[in-house]
Amino acid sequence: DVQLVESGGGSVQAGGSLRLSCAASEYSVSNNCVGWFRQVPGKQREGVASLYNNGKSTDYADSVKGRFTMSLDNAKNTVYLQMNSLKPEDTAMYYCAFAFRGSFCPSLNTNTYMYWGQGTQVTVS
């Protein structure tokens, strides 16, 4: 199985920045499909960003384009989500997700992914 461990969440004021990390075990993030999702209580989990093909293919939700950037570090087998100009509406639990490479990547669809991390909380006030 793929193990995903997120970190980097926290509390920040509006306009601030955070960088989330997702470390993956066993399988390479560069050759497979990795995504970031977020969820607030009572709402469906939504796709934020996705990365595939060693970072050559990316996709972002309209709500975060120009503010969030997803990247990867092959040596650490880790993906990152750099979040700038944060807004209160970005407050959510953020999850990292992994899928073995396929024709549907990059993808912001939760159904694409088989493996999920435990989540890290981001609070913007």
mmCIF file of N, CA, C and O in Angstrom, residues 3-70:
data_model
loop_
_atom_site.group_PDB
_atom_site.id
_atom_site.type_symbol
_atom_site.label_atom_id
_atom_site.label_comp_id
_atom_site.label_asym_id
_atom_site.label_seq_id
_atom_site.Cartn_x
_atom_site.Cartn_y
_atom_site.Cartn_z
ATOM 1 N N GLN A 3 1.613 4.787 1.554
ATOM 2 C CA GLN A 3 1.404 5.564 2.769
ATOM 3 C C GLN A 3 1.697 7.029 2.463
ATOM 4 O O GLN A 3 2.730 7.349 1.876
ATOM 5 N N LEU A 4 0.786 7.891 2.863
ATOM 6 C CA LEU A 4 0.942 9.322 2.632
ATOM 7 C C LEU A 4 0.887 10.040 3.973
ATOM 8 O O LEU A 4 -0.041 9.821 4.752
ATOM 9 N N VAL A 5 1.843 10.903 4.206
ATOM 10 C CA VAL A 5 1.889 11.651 5.461
ATOM 11 C C VAL A 5 1.980 13.135 5.145
ATOM 12 O O VAL A 5 2.977 13.599 4.583
ATOM 13 N N GLU A 6 0.933 13.874 5.529
ATOM 14 C CA GLU A 6 0.910 15.312 5.297
ATOM 15 C C GLU A 6 1.457 16.047 6.515
ATOM 16 O O GLU A 6 1.374 15.569 7.639
ATOM 17 N N SER A 7 1.960 17.232 6.256
ATOM 18 C CA SER A 7 2.404 18.114 7.323
ATOM 19 C C SER A 7 2.395 19.548 6.798
ATOM 20 O O SER A 7 2.246 19.771 5.596
ATOM 21 N N GLY A 8 2.550 20.493 7.725
ATOM 22 C CA GLY A 8 2.674 21.891 7.320
ATOM 23 C C GLY A 8 1.454 22.743 7.547
ATOM 24 O O GLY A 8 1.489 23.955 7.321
ATOM 25 N N GLY A 9 0.367 22.131 7.986
ATOM 26 C CA GLY A 9 -0.818 22.935 8.253
ATOM 27 C C GLY A 9 -0.629 23.816 9.474
ATOM 28 O O GLY A 9 0.356 23.709 10.206
ATOM 29 N N GLY A 10 -1.582 24.713 9.682
ATOM 30 C CA GLY A 10 -1.510 25.593 10.831
ATOM 31 C C GLY A 10 -2.481 26.743 10.691
ATOM 32 O O GLY A 10 -3.374 26.729 9.837
ATOM 33 N N SER A 11 -2.304 27.734 11.531
ATOM 34 C CA SER A 11 -3.151 28.920 11.521
ATOM 35 C C SER A 11 -2.367 30.104 10.983
ATOM 36 O O SER A 11 -1.201 30.300 11.350
ATOM 37 N N VAL A 12 -3.001 30.884 10.144
ATOM 38 C CA VAL A 12 -2.338 32.022 9.521
ATOM 39 C C VAL A 12 -3.368 33.117 9.281
ATOM 40 O O VAL A 12 -4.567 32.841 9.139
ATOM 41 N N GLN A 13 -2.904 34.334 9.237
ATOM 42 C CA GLN A 13 -3.792 35.452 8.944
ATOM 43 C C GLN A 13 -4.030 35.551 7.442
ATOM 44 O O GLN A 13 -3.193 35.125 6.632
ATOM 45 N N ALA A 14 -5.153 36.139 7.085
ATOM 46 C CA ALA A 14 -5.466 36.350 5.677
ATOM 47 C C ALA A 14 -4.333 37.106 5.000
ATOM 48 O O ALA A 14 -3.775 38.056 5.568
ATOM 49 N N GLY A 15 -3.991 36.656 3.792
ATOM 50 C CA GLY A 15 -2.885 37.240 3.067
ATOM 51 C C GLY A 15 -1.563 36.529 3.284
ATOM 52 O O GLY A 15 -0.583 36.789 2.573
ATOM 53 N N GLY A 16 -1.533 35.649 4.268
ATOM 54 C CA GLY A 16 -0.307 34.927 4.584
ATOM 55 C C GLY A 16 -0.100 33.708 3.705
ATOM 56 O O GLY A 16 -0.858 33.456 2.768
ATOM 57 N N SER A 17 0.938 32.942 4.044
ATOM 58 C CA SER A 17 1.324 31.779 3.244
ATOM 59 C C SER A 17 1.572 30.569 4.138
ATOM 60 O O SER A 17 1.961 30.707 5.308
ATOM 61 N N LEU A 18 1.375 29.412 3.561
ATOM 62 C CA LEU A 18 1.739 28.148 4.183
ATOM 63 C C LEU A 18 2.217 27.207 3.095
ATOM 64 O O LEU A 18 1.807 27.322 1.932
ATOM 65 N N ARG A 19 3.063 26.253 3.482
ATOM 66 C CA ARG A 19 3.457 25.209 2.556
ATOM 67 C C ARG A 19 3.152 23.857 3.168
ATOM 68 O O ARG A 19 3.669 23.514 4.230
ATOM 69 N N LEU A 20 2.323 23.110 2.484
ATOM 70 C CA LEU A 20 1.989 21.763 2.915
ATOM 71 C C LEU A 20 2.914 20.763 2.237
ATOM 72 O O LEU A 20 3.319 20.957 1.089
ATOM 73 N N SER A 21 3.229 19.701 2.960
ATOM 74 C CA SER A 21 4.065 18.633 2.424
ATOM 75 C C SER A 21 3.318 17.312 2.494
ATOM 76 O O SER A 21 2.515 17.094 3.410
ATOM 77 N N CYS A 22 3.615 16.440 1.546
ATOM 78 C CA CYS A 22 3.037 15.100 1.530
ATOM 79 C C CYS A 22 4.142 14.136 1.143
ATOM 80 O O CYS A 22 4.590 14.128 -0.006
ATOM 81 N N ALA A 23 4.576 13.346 2.104
ATOM 82 C CA ALA A 23 5.620 12.362 1.869
ATOM 83 C C ALA A 23 4.988 11.017 1.569
ATOM 84 O O ALA A 23 4.119 10.543 2.321
ATOM 85 N N ALA A 24 5.433 10.401 0.485
ATOM 86 C CA ALA A 24 4.872 9.123 0.057
ATOM 87 C C ALA A 24 5.884 8.004 0.231
ATOM 88 O O ALA A 24 7.089 8.203 0.054
ATOM 89 N N SER A 25 5.367 6.833 0.570
ATOM 90 C CA SER A 25 6.234 5.668 0.714
ATOM 91 C C SER A 25 6.006 4.705 -0.442
ATOM 92 O O SER A 25 4.978 4.744 -1.097
ATOM 93 N N GLU A 26 6.965 3.866 -0.699
ATOM 94 C CA GLU A 26 6.881 2.735 -1.617
ATOM 95 C C GLU A 26 6.878 3.098 -3.097
ATOM 96 O O GLU A 26 7.576 2.497 -3.886
ATOM 97 N N TYR A 27 6.072 4.074 -3.509
ATOM 98 C CA TYR A 27 5.942 4.345 -4.934
ATOM 99 C C TYR A 27 6.274 5.797 -5.238
ATOM 100 O O TYR A 27 6.000 6.690 -4.444
ATOM 101 N N SER A 28 6.816 6.007 -6.430
ATOM 102 C CA SER A 28 7.297 7.326 -6.797
ATOM 103 C C SER A 28 6.166 8.299 -7.088
ATOM 104 O O SER A 28 5.239 7.989 -7.836
ATOM 105 N N VAL A 29 6.273 9.492 -6.515
ATOM 106 C CA VAL A 29 5.268 10.516 -6.811
ATOM 107 C C VAL A 29 5.484 11.100 -8.199
ATOM 108 O O VAL A 29 4.567 11.633 -8.815
ATOM 109 N N SER A 30 6.712 11.012 -8.723
ATOM 110 C CA SER A 30 6.989 11.643 -10.013
ATOM 111 C C SER A 30 6.358 10.882 -11.167
ATOM 112 O O SER A 30 6.049 11.480 -12.198
ATOM 113 N N ASN A 31 6.160 9.576 -11.011
ATOM 114 C CA ASN A 31 5.627 8.756 -12.104
ATOM 115 C C ASN A 31 4.144 8.449 -11.965
ATOM 116 O O ASN A 31 3.588 7.751 -12.814
ATOM 117 N N ASN A 32 3.543 8.965 -10.934
ATOM 118 C CA ASN A 32 2.145 8.674 -10.671
ATOM 119 C C ASN A 32 1.363 9.967 -10.456
ATOM 120 O O ASN A 32 1.897 11.056 -10.581
ATOM 121 N N CYS A 33 0.107 9.813 -10.145
ATOM 122 C CA CYS A 33 -0.808 10.951 -10.054
ATOM 123 C C CYS A 33 -0.986 11.329 -8.584
ATOM 124 O O CYS A 33 -1.338 10.482 -7.766
ATOM 125 N N VAL A 34 -0.748 12.564 -8.253
ATOM 126 C CA VAL A 34 -0.881 13.020 -6.872
ATOM 127 C C VAL A 34 -1.751 14.274 -6.847
ATOM 128 O O VAL A 34 -1.621 15.133 -7.728
ATOM 129 N N GLY A 35 -2.594 14.355 -5.861
ATOM 130 C CA GLY A 35 -3.481 15.495 -5.761
ATOM 131 C C GLY A 35 -3.600 16.021 -4.353
ATOM 132 O O GLY A 35 -3.302 15.325 -3.380
ATOM 133 N N TRP A 36 -4.013 17.255 -4.250
ATOM 134 C CA TRP A 36 -4.361 17.885 -2.968
ATOM 135 C C TRP A 36 -5.854 18.199 -2.992
ATOM 136 O O TRP A 36 -6.364 18.758 -3.980
ATOM 137 N N PHE A 37 -6.503 17.859 -1.904
ATOM 138 C CA PHE A 37 -7.934 18.096 -1.761
ATOM 139 C C PHE A 37 -8.180 18.794 -0.429
ATOM 140 O O PHE A 37 -7.335 18.784 0.464
ATOM 141 N N ARG A 38 -9.354 19.369 -0.292
ATOM 142 C CA ARG A 38 -9.702 19.976 0.979
ATOM 143 C C ARG A 38 -11.174 19.745 1.279
ATOM 144 O O ARG A 38 -11.982 19.534 0.367
ATOM 145 N N GLN A 39 -11.470 19.794 2.553
ATOM 146 C CA GLN A 39 -12.836 19.522 2.981
ATOM 147 C C GLN A 39 -13.142 20.293 4.249
ATOM 148 O O GLN A 39 -12.316 20.340 5.172
ATOM 149 N N VAL A 40 -14.328 20.885 4.267
ATOM 150 C CA VAL A 40 -14.841 21.515 5.481
ATOM 151 C C VAL A 40 -16.029 20.696 5.958
ATOM 152 O O VAL A 40 -16.694 20.032 5.154
ATOM 153 N N PRO A 41 -16.317 20.723 7.241
ATOM 154 C CA PRO A 41 -17.433 19.924 7.773
ATOM 155 C C PRO A 41 -18.740 20.228 7.058
ATOM 156 O O PRO A 41 -19.082 21.389 6.834
ATOM 157 N N GLY A 42 -19.438 19.175 6.663
ATOM 158 C CA GLY A 42 -20.726 19.336 6.028
ATOM 159 C C GLY A 42 -20.671 19.549 4.527
ATOM 160 O O GLY A 42 -21.718 19.662 3.886
ATOM 161 N N LYS A 43 -19.468 19.605 3.971
ATOM 162 C CA LYS A 43 -19.328 19.797 2.537
ATOM 163 C C LYS A 43 -18.526 18.664 1.917
ATOM 164 O O LYS A 43 -17.788 17.962 2.595
ATOM 165 N N GLN A 44 -18.667 18.518 0.609
ATOM 166 C CA GLN A 44 -17.922 17.484 -0.091
ATOM 167 C C GLN A 44 -16.453 17.870 -0.210
ATOM 168 O O GLN A 44 -16.095 19.050 -0.238
ATOM 169 N N ARG A 45 -15.640 16.845 -0.295
ATOM 170 C CA ARG A 45 -14.219 17.074 -0.504
ATOM 171 C C ARG A 45 -14.028 17.602 -1.930
ATOM 172 O O ARG A 45 -14.591 17.079 -2.887
ATOM 173 N N GLU A 46 -13.207 18.645 -2.052
ATOM 174 C CA GLU A 46 -12.999 19.259 -3.366
ATOM 175 C C GLU A 46 -11.533 19.220 -3.768
ATOM 176 O O GLU A 46 -10.635 19.348 -2.926
ATOM 177 N N GLY A 47 -11.314 19.056 -5.052
ATOM 178 C CA GLY A 47 -9.952 19.045 -5.565
ATOM 179 C C GLY A 47 -9.359 20.438 -5.607
ATOM 180 O O GLY A 47 -10.039 21.386 -6.000
ATOM 181 N N VAL A 48 -8.124 20.544 -5.206
ATOM 182 C CA VAL A 48 -7.421 21.825 -5.182
ATOM 183 C C VAL A 48 -6.339 21.863 -6.258
ATOM 184 O O VAL A 48 -6.254 22.824 -7.022
ATOM 185 N N ALA A 49 -5.522 20.832 -6.307
ATOM 186 C CA ALA A 49 -4.425 20.789 -7.263
ATOM 187 C C ALA A 49 -4.035 19.344 -7.527
ATOM 188 O O ALA A 49 -4.229 18.472 -6.683
ATOM 189 N N SER A 50 -3.495 19.109 -8.715
ATOM 190 C CA SER A 50 -3.035 17.774 -9.072
ATOM 191 C C SER A 50 -1.793 17.880 -9.928
ATOM 192 O O SER A 50 -1.612 18.859 -10.675
ATOM 193 N N LEU A 51 -0.956 16.843 -9.839
ATOM 194 C CA LEU A 51 0.318 16.859 -10.540
ATOM 195 C C LEU A 51 0.585 15.466 -11.091
ATOM 196 O O LEU A 51 0.331 14.456 -10.427
ATOM 197 N N TYR A 52 1.190 15.424 -12.278
ATOM 198 C CA TYR A 52 1.455 14.149 -12.937
ATOM 199 C C TYR A 52 2.655 14.315 -13.860
ATOM 200 O O TYR A 52 3.021 15.438 -14.231
ATOM 201 N N ASN A 53 3.246 13.200 -14.230
ATOM 202 C CA ASN A 53 4.314 13.169 -15.228
ATOM 203 C C ASN A 53 5.487 14.045 -14.813
ATOM 204 O O ASN A 53 5.911 14.938 -15.551
ATOM 205 N N ASN A 54 5.974 13.763 -13.609
ATOM 206 C CA ASN A 54 7.133 14.469 -13.073
ATOM 207 C C ASN A 54 6.910 15.972 -13.016
ATOM 208 O O ASN A 54 7.848 16.754 -13.174
ATOM 209 N N GLY A 55 5.670 16.361 -12.799
ATOM 210 C CA GLY A 55 5.365 17.768 -12.652
ATOM 211 C C GLY A 55 5.095 18.498 -13.949
ATOM 212 O O GLY A 55 4.813 19.695 -13.946
ATOM 213 N N LYS A 56 5.166 17.780 -15.069
ATOM 214 C CA LYS A 56 4.962 18.440 -16.364
ATOM 215 C C LYS A 56 3.490 18.736 -16.631
ATOM 216 O O LYS A 56 3.159 19.591 -17.451
ATOM 217 N N SER A 57 2.630 18.006 -15.956
ATOM 218 C CA SER A 57 1.193 18.224 -16.115
ATOM 219 C C SER A 57 0.603 18.579 -14.758
ATOM 220 O O SER A 57 0.815 17.853 -13.781
ATOM 221 N N THR A 58 -0.116 19.683 -14.712
ATOM 222 C CA THR A 58 -0.741 20.116 -13.469
ATOM 223 C C THR A 58 -2.161 20.601 -13.756
ATOM 224 O O THR A 58 -2.503 20.958 -14.889
ATOM 225 N N ASP A 59 -2.946 20.645 -12.720
ATOM 226 C CA ASP A 59 -4.295 21.180 -12.819
ATOM 227 C C ASP A 59 -4.628 21.824 -11.483
ATOM 228 O O ASP A 59 -4.222 21.310 -10.424
ATOM 229 N N TYR A 60 -5.340 22.916 -11.525
ATOM 230 C CA TYR A 60 -5.709 23.639 -10.321
ATOM 231 C C TYR A 60 -7.181 24.012 -10.362
ATOM 232 O O TYR A 60 -7.737 24.311 -11.425
ATOM 233 N N ALA A 61 -7.781 24.029 -9.211
ATOM 234 C CA ALA A 61 -9.139 24.559 -9.112
ATOM 235 C C ALA A 61 -9.105 26.059 -9.411
ATOM 236 O O ALA A 61 -8.131 26.751 -9.085
ATOM 237 N N ASP A 62 -10.173 26.548 -10.017
ATOM 238 C CA ASP A 62 -10.224 27.971 -10.363
ATOM 239 C C ASP A 62 -10.041 28.853 -9.135
ATOM 240 O O ASP A 62 -9.452 29.935 -9.212
ATOM 241 N N SER A 63 -10.536 28.393 -8.013
ATOM 242 C CA SER A 63 -10.496 29.198 -6.791
ATOM 243 C C SER A 63 -9.089 29.414 -6.250
ATOM 244 O O SER A 63 -8.877 30.303 -5.416
ATOM 245 N N VAL A 64 -8.119 28.607 -6.714
ATOM 246 C CA VAL A 64 -6.753 28.742 -6.179
ATOM 247 C C VAL A 64 -5.724 29.094 -7.244
ATOM 248 O O VAL A 64 -4.550 29.315 -6.917
ATOM 249 N N LYS A 65 -6.140 29.157 -8.492
ATOM 250 C CA LYS A 65 -5.198 29.486 -9.567
ATOM 251 C C LYS A 65 -4.547 30.836 -9.313
ATOM 252 O O LYS A 65 -5.207 31.809 -8.968
ATOM 253 N N GLY A 66 -3.236 30.863 -9.497
ATOM 254 C CA GLY A 66 -2.482 32.083 -9.270
ATOM 255 C C GLY A 66 -2.064 32.286 -7.826
ATOM 256 O O GLY A 66 -1.240 33.158 -7.537
ATOM 257 N N ARG A 67 -2.600 31.477 -6.919
ATOM 258 C CA ARG A 67 -2.246 31.591 -5.495
ATOM 259 C C ARG A 67 -1.552 30.334 -4.968
ATOM 260 O O ARG A 67 -0.664 30.437 -4.120
ATOM 261 N N PHE A 68 -1.960 29.181 -5.447
ATOM 262 C CA PHE A 68 -1.396 27.908 -4.981
ATOM 263 C C PHE A 68 -0.510 27.318 -6.072
ATOM 264 O O PHE A 68 -0.834 27.394 -7.263
ATOM 265 N N THR A 69 0.565 26.682 -5.650
ATOM 266 C CA THR A 69 1.461 26.009 -6.578
ATOM 267 C C THR A 69 1.842 24.646 -6.020
ATOM 268 O O THR A 69 2.278 24.551 -4.863
ATOM 269 N N MET A 70 1.690 23.631 -6.853
ATOM 270 C CA MET A 70 2.067 22.285 -6.452
ATOM 271 C C MET A 70 3.408 21.935 -7.081
ATOM 272 O O MET A 70 3.653 22.252 -8.256
#
